[in-house]
């Protein structure tokens, strides 16, 4: 529902994409950019019409404010007057009006729950919703919650702990087979220990202030056949702990992932290097006391504070080079995260990111996305369609496919760009084709020079029908597509016209 009104992502013709739900953008009027909105919120103008007073809002009162010039929306119990924001919203006024006079939390979460609405709309805050004395709609008695979860979600997990003189071991019993190191995210900062375990579409959280201090480095083990996770914490003082610690917010809770907020940790900028004339490779280092591995096909959110407002953008991590994972296995506890990011000079977020100095910090969220490794099972033909920085999710997919899928016969990448200078990692892509005969790459340019002898144009039936040829008549196929929204939407339509099924197509959209 609400969206960051940014000129920079996706900027006109932007190609940076992440694996999340798509949406429609509308042209904004001159003077209605994100920076214009920030300046308006800093101007001292009364944006609520209530002269700074905060009220307790009933459902009946909320329903009255359902017009464009008088539009109140509730998000997670807080009510905002979004009428002043209407012209600044890239999704358009109609999208905001879908939640007018009502609780828009679910709608907000469906589209972009990662947006820092508290920061964006803090000057539009009207008040809090009045708490009803009755049981909230949809809430079930405790016994019924357990029964429902057993039918619809994962089995409720549990945890235990034991210690030696030097080590405390936390054991999480997920009761789910097939757990792996990607399933666990650990952060220890400001005396808060946080271990989040992804179990199907739920998140199990251990959140405590530990009894004593621990060292920053810790180890994680997974016993996949029984779904047991063991976390070893090194004690700073070799003394016996009387208990594990004090429970913090949402400790020992199992929550649907769509209902969990994003958690950020501050990562340090280690390096940035030019890849093309407008694209750079950024390397961020996780804190020593964080354990996080971004699964293939998933993305994270980067957060910066610009002019006093938190701005958040999604990006898909890549490898530090295309060939690296073919020669050296990636360590699950790798402390470095790499991003290929196109810099938009007229934008807001990417120039700010580019201006960071080595040693500066960027907040990085936990991973999100709906791509599943299970889509690779018994896969024979993998086709990748990418435009511009829509290439980013393909990097790890390509590396994983060539090293971990024994049934794979063919991998083909069709890479769309405007000019030769725009092609990311061209030499690496070509070298990979020499090293592995299962792989082939084709470059397609929309504005080539007269010297270009390769394919040119835009995504089309002719290009795809020639490119998407199975190795066998009934071979198992997966087609991944990522690029600007018009490219992706057109590509999906063409793929359906070519009789590829929904299960054979995975799209990464903004």
Short mmCIF file of C-alpha atoms in Angstrom, two decimals, residues 99-481:
data_model
loop_
_atom_site.label_atom_id
_atom_site.label_comp_id
_atom_site.label_asym_id
_atom_site.label_seq_id
_atom_site.Cartn_x
_atom_site.Cartn_y
_atom_site.Cartn_z
CA UNK A 99 -7.11 1.40 2.61
CA UNK A 100 -8.86 4.72 3.24
CA UNK A 101 -10.69 4.82 6.56
CA UNK A 102 -9.55 1.31 7.51
CA UNK A 103 -6.72 -0.87 8.76
CA UNK A 104 -4.28 -1.08 5.86
CA UNK A 105 -1.69 -3.30 7.58
CA UNK A 106 -2.36 -6.42 5.48
CA UNK A 107 -2.38 -4.44 2.24
CA UNK A 108 0.84 -2.69 3.24
CA UNK A 109 2.52 -6.02 4.05
CA UNK A 110 1.44 -7.56 0.76
CA UNK A 111 3.17 -4.89 -1.31
CA UNK A 112 6.18 -3.62 0.63
CA UNK A 113 6.26 -4.17 4.37
CA UNK A 114 9.97 -3.28 4.25
CA UNK A 115 9.20 0.43 3.86
CA UNK A 116 10.05 2.48 6.95
CA UNK A 117 6.60 4.04 7.18
CA UNK A 118 7.22 5.25 10.76
CA UNK A 119 10.01 7.50 9.47
CA UNK A 120 8.27 8.48 6.25
CA UNK A 121 4.94 9.41 7.87
CA UNK A 122 5.95 10.53 11.35
CA UNK A 123 4.64 14.08 10.70
CA UNK A 124 1.29 12.60 9.58
CA UNK A 125 0.63 10.67 12.79
CA UNK A 126 -2.89 11.27 14.10
CA UNK A 127 -2.79 8.85 17.04
CA UNK A 128 -3.27 5.23 18.11
CA UNK A 129 -6.25 2.98 17.65
CA UNK A 130 -8.39 2.54 20.74
CA UNK A 131 -7.95 -0.93 22.22
CA UNK A 132 -11.08 -3.04 22.32
CA UNK A 133 -11.75 -4.95 25.51
CA UNK A 134 -12.99 -7.96 23.55
CA UNK A 135 -10.80 -10.64 21.94
CA UNK A 136 -9.42 -9.30 18.63
CA UNK A 137 -10.92 -10.67 15.46
CA UNK A 138 -9.26 -13.85 14.35
CA UNK A 139 -7.60 -14.60 17.69
CA UNK A 140 -8.05 -18.18 18.85
CA UNK A 141 -7.89 -19.65 22.35
CA UNK A 142 -4.44 -21.07 23.16
CA UNK A 143 -5.47 -24.72 22.65
CA UNK A 144 -7.10 -23.87 19.33
CA UNK A 145 -3.97 -21.97 18.18
CA UNK A 146 -1.90 -25.11 18.78
CA UNK A 147 -4.39 -27.32 16.96
CA UNK A 148 -4.62 -24.92 14.00
CA UNK A 149 -0.85 -24.61 13.74
CA UNK A 150 -0.48 -28.38 13.70
CA UNK A 151 -2.88 -28.58 10.76
CA UNK A 152 -1.73 -25.55 8.75
CA UNK A 153 1.85 -24.76 9.77
CA UNK A 154 5.00 -26.44 11.01
CA UNK A 155 5.11 -28.42 14.23
CA UNK A 156 5.78 -26.10 17.16
CA UNK A 157 9.55 -26.08 17.86
CA UNK A 158 11.29 -25.91 21.23
CA UNK A 159 14.75 -25.28 22.63
CA UNK A 160 17.03 -26.36 25.45
CA UNK A 161 20.56 -25.52 26.61
CA UNK A 162 23.50 -27.06 28.40
CA UNK A 163 26.99 -25.86 29.36
CA UNK A 164 30.60 -26.77 30.03
CA UNK A 165 33.17 -24.58 31.76
CA UNK A 166 33.83 -22.65 28.54
CA UNK A 167 30.85 -23.18 26.22
CA UNK A 168 27.08 -22.73 26.33
CA UNK A 169 25.20 -24.77 23.73
CA UNK A 170 21.68 -23.81 22.69
CA UNK A 171 19.79 -26.64 20.98
CA UNK A 172 16.77 -25.85 18.80
CA UNK A 173 14.43 -28.74 18.02
CA UNK A 174 12.60 -27.71 14.85
CA UNK A 175 11.00 -31.16 14.37
CA UNK A 176 11.39 -30.62 10.63
CA UNK A 177 13.65 -32.60 8.31
CA UNK A 178 15.74 -30.84 5.69
CA UNK A 179 16.88 -27.89 7.79
CA UNK A 180 20.20 -26.35 6.70
CA UNK A 181 22.60 -23.59 7.69
CA UNK A 182 20.68 -21.09 5.53
CA UNK A 183 17.74 -21.53 7.92
CA UNK A 184 19.48 -19.86 10.88
CA UNK A 185 20.23 -16.17 11.46
CA UNK A 186 22.05 -15.12 14.64
CA UNK A 187 22.83 -11.64 15.99
CA UNK A 188 24.47 -10.69 19.25
CA UNK A 189 24.59 -6.96 19.92
CA UNK A 190 23.98 -4.61 22.82
CA UNK A 191 23.70 -7.60 25.22
CA UNK A 192 20.83 -8.98 23.12
CA UNK A 193 21.14 -12.50 21.70
CA UNK A 194 18.80 -13.20 18.81
CA UNK A 195 18.52 -16.52 16.94
CA UNK A 196 15.89 -16.70 14.21
CA UNK A 197 15.13 -20.04 12.57
CA UNK A 198 13.11 -20.22 9.36
CA UNK A 199 10.75 -23.17 9.44
CA UNK A 200 8.68 -23.39 6.26
CA UNK A 201 6.69 -20.13 6.16
CA UNK A 202 7.19 -19.41 9.85
CA UNK A 203 9.92 -17.88 11.98
CA UNK A 204 10.94 -19.29 15.36
CA UNK A 205 12.71 -16.74 17.58
CA UNK A 206 14.98 -17.10 20.58
CA UNK A 207 15.56 -13.59 21.97
CA UNK A 208 17.34 -13.15 25.29
CA UNK A 209 19.61 -11.02 27.39
CA UNK A 210 22.16 -13.70 28.23
CA UNK A 211 23.18 -14.44 31.83
CA UNK A 212 26.82 -13.56 31.11
CA UNK A 213 28.84 -12.08 28.24
CA UNK A 214 30.02 -14.26 25.37
CA UNK A 215 32.73 -14.00 22.72
CA UNK A 216 31.72 -12.56 19.35
CA UNK A 217 32.43 -15.71 17.36
CA UNK A 218 30.20 -18.77 17.67
CA UNK A 219 29.56 -21.94 15.70
CA UNK A 220 26.39 -23.43 14.24
CA UNK A 221 25.66 -27.08 13.42
CA UNK A 222 22.60 -28.64 11.82
CA UNK A 223 21.54 -32.28 12.08
CA UNK A 224 19.36 -32.28 8.98
CA UNK A 225 17.71 -35.70 9.34
CA UNK A 226 16.10 -34.74 12.65
CA UNK A 227 15.92 -30.95 12.25
CA UNK A 228 18.15 -30.19 15.24
CA UNK A 229 20.23 -26.98 15.34
CA UNK A 230 23.09 -26.52 17.80
CA UNK A 231 24.63 -23.11 18.56
CA UNK A 232 27.87 -23.03 20.55
CA UNK A 233 28.54 -19.81 22.47
CA UNK A 234 31.98 -19.24 24.02
CA UNK A 235 31.88 -17.82 27.53
CA UNK A 236 34.02 -14.79 28.26
CA UNK A 237 34.36 -15.96 31.86
CA UNK A 238 34.73 -19.67 32.59
CA UNK A 239 32.11 -19.78 35.31
CA UNK A 240 28.85 -21.68 35.66
CA UNK A 241 25.65 -19.98 34.46
CA UNK A 242 22.65 -20.25 36.78
CA UNK A 243 20.27 -19.85 33.83
CA UNK A 244 20.45 -18.95 30.15
CA UNK A 245 19.23 -15.40 30.57
CA UNK A 246 16.24 -13.06 30.61
CA UNK A 247 13.56 -13.36 27.91
CA UNK A 248 13.19 -10.36 25.61
CA UNK A 249 10.45 -9.37 23.16
CA UNK A 250 8.84 -12.29 21.27
CA UNK A 251 11.19 -14.84 22.85
CA UNK A 252 10.30 -18.48 22.17
CA UNK A 253 7.65 -17.46 19.62
CA UNK A 254 6.63 -19.04 16.31
CA UNK A 255 5.23 -16.44 13.91
CA UNK A 256 4.16 -16.51 10.25
CA UNK A 257 7.02 -14.86 8.37
CA UNK A 258 4.63 -12.39 6.71
CA UNK A 259 3.84 -11.04 10.18
CA UNK A 260 7.43 -10.60 11.36
CA UNK A 261 9.18 -7.25 11.07
CA UNK A 262 12.52 -6.87 9.31
CA UNK A 263 15.59 -7.05 11.50
CA UNK A 264 18.70 -5.06 10.57
CA UNK A 265 22.34 -5.21 11.54
CA UNK A 266 25.03 -2.62 10.68
CA UNK A 267 27.51 -3.85 8.08
CA UNK A 268 30.78 -2.14 7.21
CA UNK A 269 31.70 -1.07 3.68
CA UNK A 270 34.94 -2.89 2.87
CA UNK A 271 35.38 -2.07 -0.81
CA UNK A 272 33.69 -0.81 -3.97
CA UNK A 273 34.96 -1.17 -7.48
CA UNK A 274 33.81 -0.18 -10.95
CA UNK A 275 32.27 -2.96 -13.03
CA UNK A 276 30.79 -0.89 -15.87
CA UNK A 277 30.55 2.85 -16.47
CA UNK A 278 27.56 3.09 -14.08
CA UNK A 279 27.58 -0.15 -12.06
CA UNK A 280 29.77 -0.95 -9.03
CA UNK A 281 30.52 -4.00 -6.93
CA UNK A 282 30.06 -3.20 -3.23
CA UNK A 283 31.47 -5.45 -0.50
CA UNK A 284 29.91 -5.26 2.97
CA UNK A 285 31.19 -7.11 6.04
CA UNK A 286 28.81 -8.53 8.61
CA UNK A 287 29.46 -7.73 12.26
CA UNK A 288 31.71 -10.33 13.98
CA UNK A 289 28.76 -11.32 16.16
CA UNK A 290 26.34 -11.99 13.30
CA UNK A 291 25.72 -15.23 11.44
CA UNK A 292 23.79 -14.83 8.20
CA UNK A 293 23.84 -16.52 4.81
CA UNK A 294 21.57 -15.21 2.04
CA UNK A 295 19.97 -18.19 0.26
CA UNK A 296 20.11 -18.41 -3.53
CA UNK A 297 17.45 -16.32 -5.23
CA UNK A 298 16.69 -14.23 -2.13
CA UNK A 299 17.36 -10.57 -1.42
CA UNK A 300 18.03 -8.22 1.48
CA UNK A 301 17.17 -4.58 2.14
CA UNK A 302 19.79 -1.87 2.52
CA UNK A 303 18.84 1.06 4.76
CA UNK A 304 20.37 4.54 4.89
CA UNK A 305 19.26 7.69 6.70
CA UNK A 306 19.01 10.51 4.17
CA UNK A 307 18.07 14.02 5.31
CA UNK A 308 16.80 12.56 8.57
CA UNK A 309 14.56 9.97 6.93
CA UNK A 310 15.20 6.23 6.72
CA UNK A 311 15.24 5.05 3.10
CA UNK A 312 15.19 1.33 2.30
CA UNK A 313 15.92 -0.44 -1.01
CA UNK A 314 16.00 -4.15 -1.95
CA UNK A 315 19.07 -5.73 -3.57
CA UNK A 316 20.05 -9.30 -4.44
CA UNK A 317 23.54 -10.31 -3.23
CA UNK A 318 25.99 -11.82 -5.73
CA UNK A 319 29.33 -13.64 -5.53
CA UNK A 320 32.51 -11.56 -5.57
CA UNK A 321 33.09 -12.91 -9.08
CA UNK A 322 31.20 -15.20 -11.40
CA UNK A 323 33.82 -17.95 -11.41
CA UNK A 324 34.66 -17.95 -7.69
CA UNK A 325 32.07 -20.47 -6.57
CA UNK A 326 33.07 -22.93 -9.27
CA UNK A 327 36.55 -23.31 -7.78
CA UNK A 328 36.06 -22.62 -4.07
CA UNK A 329 33.06 -23.65 -1.97
CA UNK A 330 31.30 -20.82 -0.22
CA UNK A 331 31.70 -21.00 3.54
CA UNK A 332 28.26 -20.89 5.23
CA UNK A 333 29.58 -18.38 7.77
CA UNK A 334 31.12 -16.11 5.14
CA UNK A 335 31.29 -12.63 6.63
CA UNK A 336 31.16 -10.77 3.31
CA UNK A 337 28.13 -9.83 1.19
CA UNK A 338 28.57 -8.50 -2.36
CA UNK A 339 26.17 -6.34 -4.37
CA UNK A 340 26.19 -5.23 -8.01
CA UNK A 341 24.44 -1.84 -7.90
CA UNK A 342 23.73 0.60 -10.69
CA UNK A 343 24.28 4.24 -9.68
CA UNK A 344 21.59 6.67 -10.82
CA UNK A 345 23.10 10.20 -10.72
CA UNK A 346 19.65 11.84 -10.53
CA UNK A 347 18.44 9.42 -7.87
CA UNK A 348 18.45 9.69 -4.10
CA UNK A 349 19.54 6.36 -2.64
CA UNK A 350 22.31 5.10 -4.95
CA UNK A 351 24.33 8.38 -5.03
CA UNK A 352 24.23 8.40 -1.22
CA UNK A 353 25.41 4.80 -1.20
CA UNK A 354 28.17 5.64 -3.67
CA UNK A 355 29.34 8.56 -1.51
CA UNK A 356 30.00 6.29 1.49
CA UNK A 357 33.63 5.96 2.44
CA UNK A 358 35.41 2.69 3.12
CA UNK A 359 34.73 1.92 6.78
CA UNK A 360 31.27 3.52 6.81
CA UNK A 361 28.24 1.45 7.79
CA UNK A 362 25.03 0.36 6.02
CA UNK A 363 22.10 -1.38 7.72
CA UNK A 364 21.34 -4.76 6.11
CA UNK A 365 18.15 -6.73 6.73
CA UNK A 366 17.63 -10.45 7.07
CA UNK A 367 16.96 -12.24 3.74
CA UNK A 368 13.58 -12.48 2.08
CA UNK A 369 12.24 -14.05 -1.11
CA UNK A 370 10.15 -16.91 -2.43
CA UNK A 371 12.68 -18.73 -4.62
CA UNK A 372 13.12 -22.33 -3.48
CA UNK A 373 16.07 -24.63 -4.16
CA UNK A 374 13.57 -27.48 -4.56
CA UNK A 375 12.80 -26.04 -8.01
CA UNK A 376 16.18 -27.45 -9.10
CA UNK A 377 15.33 -31.07 -8.26
CA UNK A 378 15.95 -33.34 -11.29
CA UNK A 379 16.27 -30.23 -13.45
CA UNK A 380 17.64 -30.85 -16.94
CA UNK A 381 17.40 -27.49 -18.73
CA UNK A 382 17.86 -24.10 -17.09
CA UNK A 383 17.16 -20.91 -19.06
CA UNK A 384 17.96 -17.46 -17.63
CA UNK A 385 16.51 -14.26 -19.10
CA UNK A 386 18.05 -11.08 -17.64
CA UNK A 387 18.03 -7.38 -18.50
CA UNK A 388 20.60 -5.00 -17.01
CA UNK A 389 21.08 -5.46 -13.27
CA UNK A 390 18.27 -8.00 -13.44
CA UNK A 391 21.33 -10.18 -13.90
CA UNK A 392 22.04 -10.11 -10.14
CA UNK A 393 19.85 -13.03 -8.99
CA UNK A 394 21.19 -15.09 -11.90
CA UNK A 395 24.76 -15.03 -10.56
CA UNK A 396 24.25 -17.44 -7.66
CA UNK A 397 21.65 -19.44 -9.57
CA UNK A 398 24.14 -19.99 -12.39
CA UNK A 399 26.94 -20.97 -10.01
CA UNK A 400 24.74 -23.32 -7.99
CA UNK A 401 23.27 -25.01 -11.05
CA UNK A 402 26.63 -25.82 -12.62
CA UNK A 403 28.10 -27.23 -9.40
CA UNK A 404 25.19 -28.91 -7.61
CA UNK A 405 22.66 -30.32 -10.11
CA UNK A 406 23.88 -33.69 -11.45
CA UNK A 407 20.87 -34.05 -13.77
CA UNK A 408 21.59 -30.74 -15.54
CA UNK A 409 22.23 -30.97 -19.28
CA UNK A 410 22.05 -27.34 -20.36
CA UNK A 411 22.22 -23.81 -18.91
CA UNK A 412 21.61 -20.83 -21.18
CA UNK A 413 21.66 -17.12 -20.36
CA UNK A 414 20.12 -14.48 -22.64
CA UNK A 415 21.39 -11.13 -21.38
CA UNK A 416 19.65 -7.95 -22.61
CA UNK A 417 21.41 -4.57 -22.43
CA UNK A 418 21.39 -1.24 -24.21
CA UNK A 419 25.04 -1.12 -25.32
CA UNK A 420 28.18 -3.25 -25.05
CA UNK A 421 29.47 -0.94 -22.29
CA UNK A 422 26.45 -1.87 -20.16
CA UNK A 423 27.18 -5.61 -20.08
CA UNK A 424 28.11 -6.69 -16.55
CA UNK A 425 30.98 -9.20 -16.23
CA UNK A 426 31.04 -9.87 -19.96
CA UNK A 427 34.50 -11.49 -20.01
CA UNK A 428 33.61 -13.71 -17.05
CA UNK A 429 30.42 -14.85 -18.73
CA UNK A 430 32.31 -15.68 -21.91
CA UNK A 431 35.12 -17.45 -20.03
CA UNK A 432 32.60 -19.59 -18.20
CA UNK A 433 31.26 -20.82 -21.55
CA UNK A 434 34.77 -22.07 -22.40
CA UNK A 435 35.14 -23.82 -19.04
CA UNK A 436 31.76 -25.58 -18.98
CA UNK A 437 30.27 -26.85 -22.24
CA UNK A 438 26.79 -27.17 -20.68
CA UNK A 439 26.62 -23.38 -20.43
CA UNK A 440 26.06 -20.81 -23.16
CA UNK A 441 25.45 -17.03 -23.13
CA UNK A 442 23.83 -14.79 -25.73
CA UNK A 443 23.99 -10.99 -25.55
CA UNK A 444 21.15 -8.91 -27.00
CA UNK A 445 21.59 -5.13 -27.42
CA UNK A 446 18.82 -2.60 -27.99
CA UNK A 447 21.12 0.28 -29.06
CA UNK A 448 24.28 -1.31 -30.50
CA UNK A 449 26.99 0.40 -32.50
CA UNK A 450 27.45 -0.43 -36.16
CA UNK A 451 30.33 -2.76 -35.23
CA UNK A 452 28.06 -5.05 -33.18
CA UNK A 453 27.59 -8.41 -34.92
CA UNK A 454 25.49 -10.11 -32.25
CA UNK A 455 21.76 -10.17 -31.67
CA UNK A 456 19.86 -6.94 -31.22
CA UNK A 457 16.41 -5.74 -30.29
CA UNK A 458 14.09 -6.37 -27.36
CA UNK A 459 12.57 -9.50 -25.87
CA UNK A 460 10.36 -11.04 -28.58
CA UNK A 461 8.71 -14.31 -29.70
CA UNK A 462 11.38 -14.79 -32.37
CA UNK A 463 14.28 -14.47 -29.95
CA UNK A 464 12.68 -16.70 -27.31
CA UNK A 465 11.46 -19.48 -29.59
CA UNK A 466 14.97 -19.92 -30.96
CA UNK A 467 16.61 -19.66 -27.52
CA UNK A 468 14.31 -21.89 -25.46
CA UNK A 469 14.95 -25.29 -27.00
CA UNK A 470 14.80 -28.28 -24.68
CA UNK A 471 17.63 -30.79 -24.68
CA UNK A 472 14.96 -33.55 -24.89
CA UNK A 473 11.30 -33.44 -25.86
CA UNK A 474 10.06 -33.80 -22.28
CA UNK A 475 13.06 -32.58 -20.30
CA UNK A 476 12.39 -30.82 -16.98
CA UNK A 477 12.78 -27.07 -17.53
CA UNK A 478 13.06 -23.98 -15.33
CA UNK A 479 13.07 -20.46 -16.77
CA UNK A 480 14.15 -17.57 -14.51
CA UNK A 481 13.45 -14.02 -15.65
#
